[in-house]
Coordinates of C-alpha atoms and ligand atoms in Angstrom, one line a residue:
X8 CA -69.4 -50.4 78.1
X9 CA -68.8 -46.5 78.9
X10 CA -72.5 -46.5 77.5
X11 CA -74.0 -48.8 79.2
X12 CA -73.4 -47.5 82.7
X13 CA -74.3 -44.1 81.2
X14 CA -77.5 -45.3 80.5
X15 CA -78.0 -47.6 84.2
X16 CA -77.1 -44.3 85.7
X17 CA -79.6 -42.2 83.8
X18 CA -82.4 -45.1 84.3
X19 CA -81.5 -44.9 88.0
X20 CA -81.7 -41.6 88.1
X21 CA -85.4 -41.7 86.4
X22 CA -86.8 -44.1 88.3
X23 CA -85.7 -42.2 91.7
X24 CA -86.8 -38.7 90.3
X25 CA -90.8 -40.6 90.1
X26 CA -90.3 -42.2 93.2
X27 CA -89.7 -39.1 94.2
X28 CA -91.9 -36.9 92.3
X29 CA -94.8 -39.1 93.4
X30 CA -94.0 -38.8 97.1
X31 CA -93.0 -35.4 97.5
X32 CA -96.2 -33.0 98.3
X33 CA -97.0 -30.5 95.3
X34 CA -99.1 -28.8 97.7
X35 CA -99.4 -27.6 101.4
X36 CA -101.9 -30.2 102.1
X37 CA -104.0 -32.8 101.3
X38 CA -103.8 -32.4 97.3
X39 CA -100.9 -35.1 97.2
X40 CA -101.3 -38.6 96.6
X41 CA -100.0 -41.4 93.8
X42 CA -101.8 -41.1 91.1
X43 CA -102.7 -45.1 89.5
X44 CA -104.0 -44.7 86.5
X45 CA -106.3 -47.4 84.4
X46 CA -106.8 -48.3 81.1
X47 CA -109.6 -46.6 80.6
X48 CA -109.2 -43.5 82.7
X49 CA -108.5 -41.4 79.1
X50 CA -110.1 -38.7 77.3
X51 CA -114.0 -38.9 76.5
X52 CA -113.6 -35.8 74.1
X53 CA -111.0 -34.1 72.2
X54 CA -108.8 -30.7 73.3
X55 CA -111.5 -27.9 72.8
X56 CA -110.8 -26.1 69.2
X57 CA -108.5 -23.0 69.1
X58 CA -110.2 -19.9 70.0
X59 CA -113.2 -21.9 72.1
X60 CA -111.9 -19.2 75.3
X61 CA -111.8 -16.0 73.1
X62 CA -113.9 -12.9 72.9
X63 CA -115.7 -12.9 69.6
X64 CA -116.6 -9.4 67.7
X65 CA -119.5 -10.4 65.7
X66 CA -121.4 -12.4 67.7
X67 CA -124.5 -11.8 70.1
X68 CA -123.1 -11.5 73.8
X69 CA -124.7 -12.7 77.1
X70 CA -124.2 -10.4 80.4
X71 CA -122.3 -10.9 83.5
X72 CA -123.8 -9.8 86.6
X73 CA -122.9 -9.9 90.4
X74 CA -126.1 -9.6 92.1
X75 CA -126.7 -10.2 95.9
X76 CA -129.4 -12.3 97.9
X77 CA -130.8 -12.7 101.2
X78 CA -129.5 -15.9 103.0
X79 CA -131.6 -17.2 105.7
X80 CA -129.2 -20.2 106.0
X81 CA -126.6 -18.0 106.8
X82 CA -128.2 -14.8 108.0
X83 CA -126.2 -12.6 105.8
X84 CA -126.1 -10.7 102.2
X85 CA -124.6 -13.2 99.9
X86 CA -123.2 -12.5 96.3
X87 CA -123.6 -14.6 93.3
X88 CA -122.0 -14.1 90.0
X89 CA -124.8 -14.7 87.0
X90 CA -124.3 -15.6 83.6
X91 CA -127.5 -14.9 81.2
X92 CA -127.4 -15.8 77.6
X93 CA -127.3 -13.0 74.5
X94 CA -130.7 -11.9 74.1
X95 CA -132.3 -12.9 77.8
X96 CA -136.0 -11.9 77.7
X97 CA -138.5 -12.5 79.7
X98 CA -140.6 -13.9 77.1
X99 CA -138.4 -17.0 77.1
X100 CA -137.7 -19.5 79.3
X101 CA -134.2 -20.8 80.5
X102 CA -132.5 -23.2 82.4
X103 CA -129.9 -22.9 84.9
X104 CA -126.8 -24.2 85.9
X105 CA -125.5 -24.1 89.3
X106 CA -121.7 -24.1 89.0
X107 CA -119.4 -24.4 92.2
X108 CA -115.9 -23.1 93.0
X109 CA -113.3 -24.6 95.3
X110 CA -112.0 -24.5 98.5
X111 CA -109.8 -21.4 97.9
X112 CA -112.4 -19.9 95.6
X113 CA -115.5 -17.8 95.9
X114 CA -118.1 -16.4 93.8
X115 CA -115.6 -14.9 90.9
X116 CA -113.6 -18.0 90.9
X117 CA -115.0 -19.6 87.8
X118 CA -115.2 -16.0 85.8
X119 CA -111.1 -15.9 86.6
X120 CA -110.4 -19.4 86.2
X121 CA -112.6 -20.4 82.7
X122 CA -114.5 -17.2 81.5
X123 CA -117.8 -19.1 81.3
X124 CA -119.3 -16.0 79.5
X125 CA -116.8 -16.5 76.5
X126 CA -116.9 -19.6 76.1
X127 CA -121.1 -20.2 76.5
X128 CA -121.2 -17.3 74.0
X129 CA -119.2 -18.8 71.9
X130 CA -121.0 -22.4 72.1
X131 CA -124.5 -20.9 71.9
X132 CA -123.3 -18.5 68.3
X133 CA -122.5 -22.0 66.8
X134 CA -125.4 -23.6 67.9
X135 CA -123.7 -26.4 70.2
X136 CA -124.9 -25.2 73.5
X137 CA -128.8 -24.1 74.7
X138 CA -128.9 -20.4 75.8
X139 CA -129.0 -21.0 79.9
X140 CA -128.4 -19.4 82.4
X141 CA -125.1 -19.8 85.1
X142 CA -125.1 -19.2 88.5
X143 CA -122.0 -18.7 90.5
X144 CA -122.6 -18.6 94.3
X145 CA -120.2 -18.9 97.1
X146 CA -119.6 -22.3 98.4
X147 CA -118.9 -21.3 101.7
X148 CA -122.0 -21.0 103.9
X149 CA -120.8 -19.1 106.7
X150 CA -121.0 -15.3 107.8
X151 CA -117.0 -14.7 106.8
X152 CA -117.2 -16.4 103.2
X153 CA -113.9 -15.0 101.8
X154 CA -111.3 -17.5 101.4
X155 CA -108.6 -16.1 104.0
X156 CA -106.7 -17.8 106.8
X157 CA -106.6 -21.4 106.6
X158 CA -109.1 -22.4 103.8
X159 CA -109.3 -25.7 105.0
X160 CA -110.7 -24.8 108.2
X161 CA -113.7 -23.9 106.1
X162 CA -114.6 -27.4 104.8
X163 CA -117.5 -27.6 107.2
X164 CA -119.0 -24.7 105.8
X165 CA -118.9 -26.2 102.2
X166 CA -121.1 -29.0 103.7
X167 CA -123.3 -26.1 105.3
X168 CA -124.3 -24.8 101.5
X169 CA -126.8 -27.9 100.7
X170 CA -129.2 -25.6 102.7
X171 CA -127.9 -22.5 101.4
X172 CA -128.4 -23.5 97.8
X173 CA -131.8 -25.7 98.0
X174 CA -134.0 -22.9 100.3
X175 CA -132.0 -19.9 99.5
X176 CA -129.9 -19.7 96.1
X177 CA -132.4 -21.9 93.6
X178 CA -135.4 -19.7 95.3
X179 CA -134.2 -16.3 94.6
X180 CA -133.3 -17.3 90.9
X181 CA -136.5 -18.6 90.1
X182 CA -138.4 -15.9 91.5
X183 CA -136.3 -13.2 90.3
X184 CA -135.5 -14.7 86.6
X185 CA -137.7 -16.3 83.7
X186 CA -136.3 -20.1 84.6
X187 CA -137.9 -23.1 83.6
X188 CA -138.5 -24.9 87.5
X189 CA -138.3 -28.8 87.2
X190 CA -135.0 -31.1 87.3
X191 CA -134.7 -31.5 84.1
X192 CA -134.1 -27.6 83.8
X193 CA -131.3 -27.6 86.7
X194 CA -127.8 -28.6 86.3
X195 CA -125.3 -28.8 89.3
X196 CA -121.3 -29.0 88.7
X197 CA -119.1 -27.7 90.3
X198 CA -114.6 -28.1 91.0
X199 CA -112.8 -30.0 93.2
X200 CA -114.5 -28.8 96.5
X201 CA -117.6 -27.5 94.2
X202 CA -117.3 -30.9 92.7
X203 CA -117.3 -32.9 95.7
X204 CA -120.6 -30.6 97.0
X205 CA -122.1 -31.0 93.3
X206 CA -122.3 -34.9 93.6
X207 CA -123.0 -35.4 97.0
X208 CA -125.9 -32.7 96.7
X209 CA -127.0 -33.5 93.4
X210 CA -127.4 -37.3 93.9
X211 CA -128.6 -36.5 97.3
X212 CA -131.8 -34.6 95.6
X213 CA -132.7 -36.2 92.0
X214 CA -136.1 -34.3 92.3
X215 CA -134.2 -31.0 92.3
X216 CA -131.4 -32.0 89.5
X217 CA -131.0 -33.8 86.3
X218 CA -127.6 -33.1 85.3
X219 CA -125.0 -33.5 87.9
X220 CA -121.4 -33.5 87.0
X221 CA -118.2 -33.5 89.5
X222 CA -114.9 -32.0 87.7
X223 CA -112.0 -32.9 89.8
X224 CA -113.8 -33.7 93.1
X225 CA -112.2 -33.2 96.7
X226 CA -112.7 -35.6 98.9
X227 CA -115.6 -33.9 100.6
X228 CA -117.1 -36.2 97.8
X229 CA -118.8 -39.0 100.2
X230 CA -118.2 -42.7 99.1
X231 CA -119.8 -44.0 96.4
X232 CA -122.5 -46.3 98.3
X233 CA -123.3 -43.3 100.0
X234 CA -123.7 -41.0 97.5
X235 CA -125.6 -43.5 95.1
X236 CA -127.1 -45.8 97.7
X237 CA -130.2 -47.1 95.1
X238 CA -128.2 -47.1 91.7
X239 CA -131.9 -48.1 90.4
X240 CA -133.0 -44.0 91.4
X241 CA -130.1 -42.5 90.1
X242 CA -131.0 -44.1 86.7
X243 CA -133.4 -40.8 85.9
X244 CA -130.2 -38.1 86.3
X245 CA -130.1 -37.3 82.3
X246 CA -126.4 -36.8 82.9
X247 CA -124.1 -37.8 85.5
X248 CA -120.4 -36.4 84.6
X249 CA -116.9 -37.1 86.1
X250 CA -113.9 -35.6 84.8
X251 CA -110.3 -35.1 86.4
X252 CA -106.9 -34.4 85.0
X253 CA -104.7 -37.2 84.8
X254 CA -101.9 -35.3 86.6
X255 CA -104.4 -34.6 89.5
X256 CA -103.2 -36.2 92.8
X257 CA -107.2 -36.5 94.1
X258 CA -107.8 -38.4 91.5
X259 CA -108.4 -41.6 93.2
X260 CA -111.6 -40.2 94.3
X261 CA -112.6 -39.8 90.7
X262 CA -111.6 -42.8 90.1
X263 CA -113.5 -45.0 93.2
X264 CA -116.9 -43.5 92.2
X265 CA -116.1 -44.3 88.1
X266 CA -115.2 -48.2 89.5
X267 CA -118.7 -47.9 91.8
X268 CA -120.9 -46.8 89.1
X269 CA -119.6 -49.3 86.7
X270 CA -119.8 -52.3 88.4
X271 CA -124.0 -50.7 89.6
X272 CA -123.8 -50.6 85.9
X273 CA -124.8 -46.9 86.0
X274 CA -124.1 -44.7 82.8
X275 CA -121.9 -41.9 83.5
X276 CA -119.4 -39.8 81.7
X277 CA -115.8 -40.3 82.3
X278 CA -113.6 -37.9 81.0
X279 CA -110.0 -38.1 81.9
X280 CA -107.9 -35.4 80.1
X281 CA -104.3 -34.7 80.5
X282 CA -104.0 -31.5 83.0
X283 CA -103.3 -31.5 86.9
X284 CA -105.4 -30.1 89.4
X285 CA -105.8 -26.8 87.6
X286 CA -108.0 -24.3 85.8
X287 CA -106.9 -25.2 82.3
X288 CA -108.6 -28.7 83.2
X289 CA -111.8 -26.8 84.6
X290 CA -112.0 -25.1 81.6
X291 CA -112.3 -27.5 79.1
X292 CA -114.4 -29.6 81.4
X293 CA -116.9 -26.8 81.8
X294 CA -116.5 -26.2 77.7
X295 CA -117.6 -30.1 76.9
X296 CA -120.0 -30.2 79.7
X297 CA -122.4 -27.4 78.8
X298 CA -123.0 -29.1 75.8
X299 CA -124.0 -31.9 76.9
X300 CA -126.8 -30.1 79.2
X301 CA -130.1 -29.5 78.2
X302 CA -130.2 -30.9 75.2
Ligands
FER29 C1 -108.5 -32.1 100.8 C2 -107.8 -31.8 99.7 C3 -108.3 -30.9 98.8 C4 -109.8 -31.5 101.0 C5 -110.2 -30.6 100.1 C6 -109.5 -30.3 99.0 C7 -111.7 -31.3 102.4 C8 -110.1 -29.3 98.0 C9 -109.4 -28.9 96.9 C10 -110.0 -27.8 96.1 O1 -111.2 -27.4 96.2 O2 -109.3 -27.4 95.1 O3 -108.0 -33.0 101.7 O4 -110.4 -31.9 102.1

């Protein structure tokens, strides 16, 4: 008997810790929100293999570089991080991927969060990844593009970068570095904010981009009939990736788009692994999504 309201107790207790748990803000703002999840909203690959985010002796290395341009969107210097594969030469041709941070990041937010460096490295030495080449600009197309004060108050400015990156970012790489210049050579992804920008800008310009993938996205993400008004002309993206961490309260934006594009009978990747709304999930997103690019 004793037991048995030990064990009501301890249900009780459970069932008003989720209630709880689900309700209760994890974050300042906006990040919240009960997460439902579906049968199908599960892994699409396996946890990366040990080692996939470290520094290898041994093995040919690819070059980080901060390197600046001139922004007539914005009418300012601008910095981008750049990633270029062991063994760049402009003898060879490469393609690029355009990889966006989120709202609190900037242009060294994917270097600190997921080391794309290492882990492409590591990819291309075992032959599972094309050498390519990463760029990292900053999301925020405004003259003050740090992420101080209120980073929300910036979301406009995220919305700004369409320009930024289609007349001023994708310009300056491909006059400046031995790219291949068609949209089935240019990749857009991005995080949460970045993934929210990624979609709607990639499926907003299929002539620019072939691969579009949205880890995590924010709800800058438009709706779905928005962003894929004429499911028919989204059928030439070679990839179109969504991925979110099942412990992710903005999931339900992942999740409206994965619903929209199943029932316009669209191919996508869905890719559902068990992390919040956090870097390790960016990482391993980033490390299964490169090699499904350009190849
Ligand atoms: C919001 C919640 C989160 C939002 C943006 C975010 C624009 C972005 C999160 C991120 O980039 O990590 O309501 O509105």
């Amino acid at each position: 008997m004793g037991r048995w309201i030990f064990l009501s107790l301890l249900a009780g207790l459970l069932a008003w810790q989720s209630v709880f748990a689900q309700e209760a803000p994890r974050r300042p703002r906006g990040f919240g929100g009960p997460i439902v999840l579906a049968a199908d909203d599960v892994p699409a690959f396996a946890e990366p293999p040990k080692g996939f985010d470290e520094h290898r002796d041994g093995i040919p290395h690819g070059k980080l570089e901060m390197i600046e341009y001139d922004s007539k969107t914005v009418g300012t210097t601008r910095k981008m991080n750049l990633y270029t594969p062991p063994g760049y030469s402009t003898e060879k041709k490469y393609p690029v991927l355009y990889l966006l941070h989120g709202i609190g990041g900037d242009e060294t937010e994917w270097e600190r969060y997921a080391h794309p460096e290492i882990l492409l490295d590591n990819l291309i030495a075992d032959g599972k990844a094309v050498p390519m080449i990463i760029v990292m600009p900053n999301g925020r197309a405004q003259k003050n593009d740090r992420s101080d004060g209120n980073i929300f108050a910036a979301a406009p400015a995220f919305a700004v970068f369409e320009r930024d990156l289609l007349d001023d970012v994708i310009p300056t790489i491909e006059s400046r570095y031995s790219t291949f210049q068609d949209r089935e050579h240019r990749a857009l992804a991005g995080l949460s904010m970045g993934g929210g920008q990624s979609l709607n800008f990639g499926l907003a310009h299929l002539d620019t981009f072939a691969w579009v993938g949205g880890f995590s996205s924010a709800p800058n993400t438009k709706k779905p009939d928005e962003l894929v008004p004429d499911p028919d002309a989204a059928r030439k993206l070679k990839l179109l990736w969504l991925s979110c961490g099942n412990k992710d309260g903005l999931i339900r934006i992942s999740q409206g788009l994965h619903a929209y594009l199943n029932e316009k009978e669209l191919p996508h990747v869905w890719h559902v692994a068990t992390h919040g709304h956090d870097p390790p999930e960016w990482k391993q997103a980033l490390y299964h999504f490169v090699q499904k690019v350009f190849q």
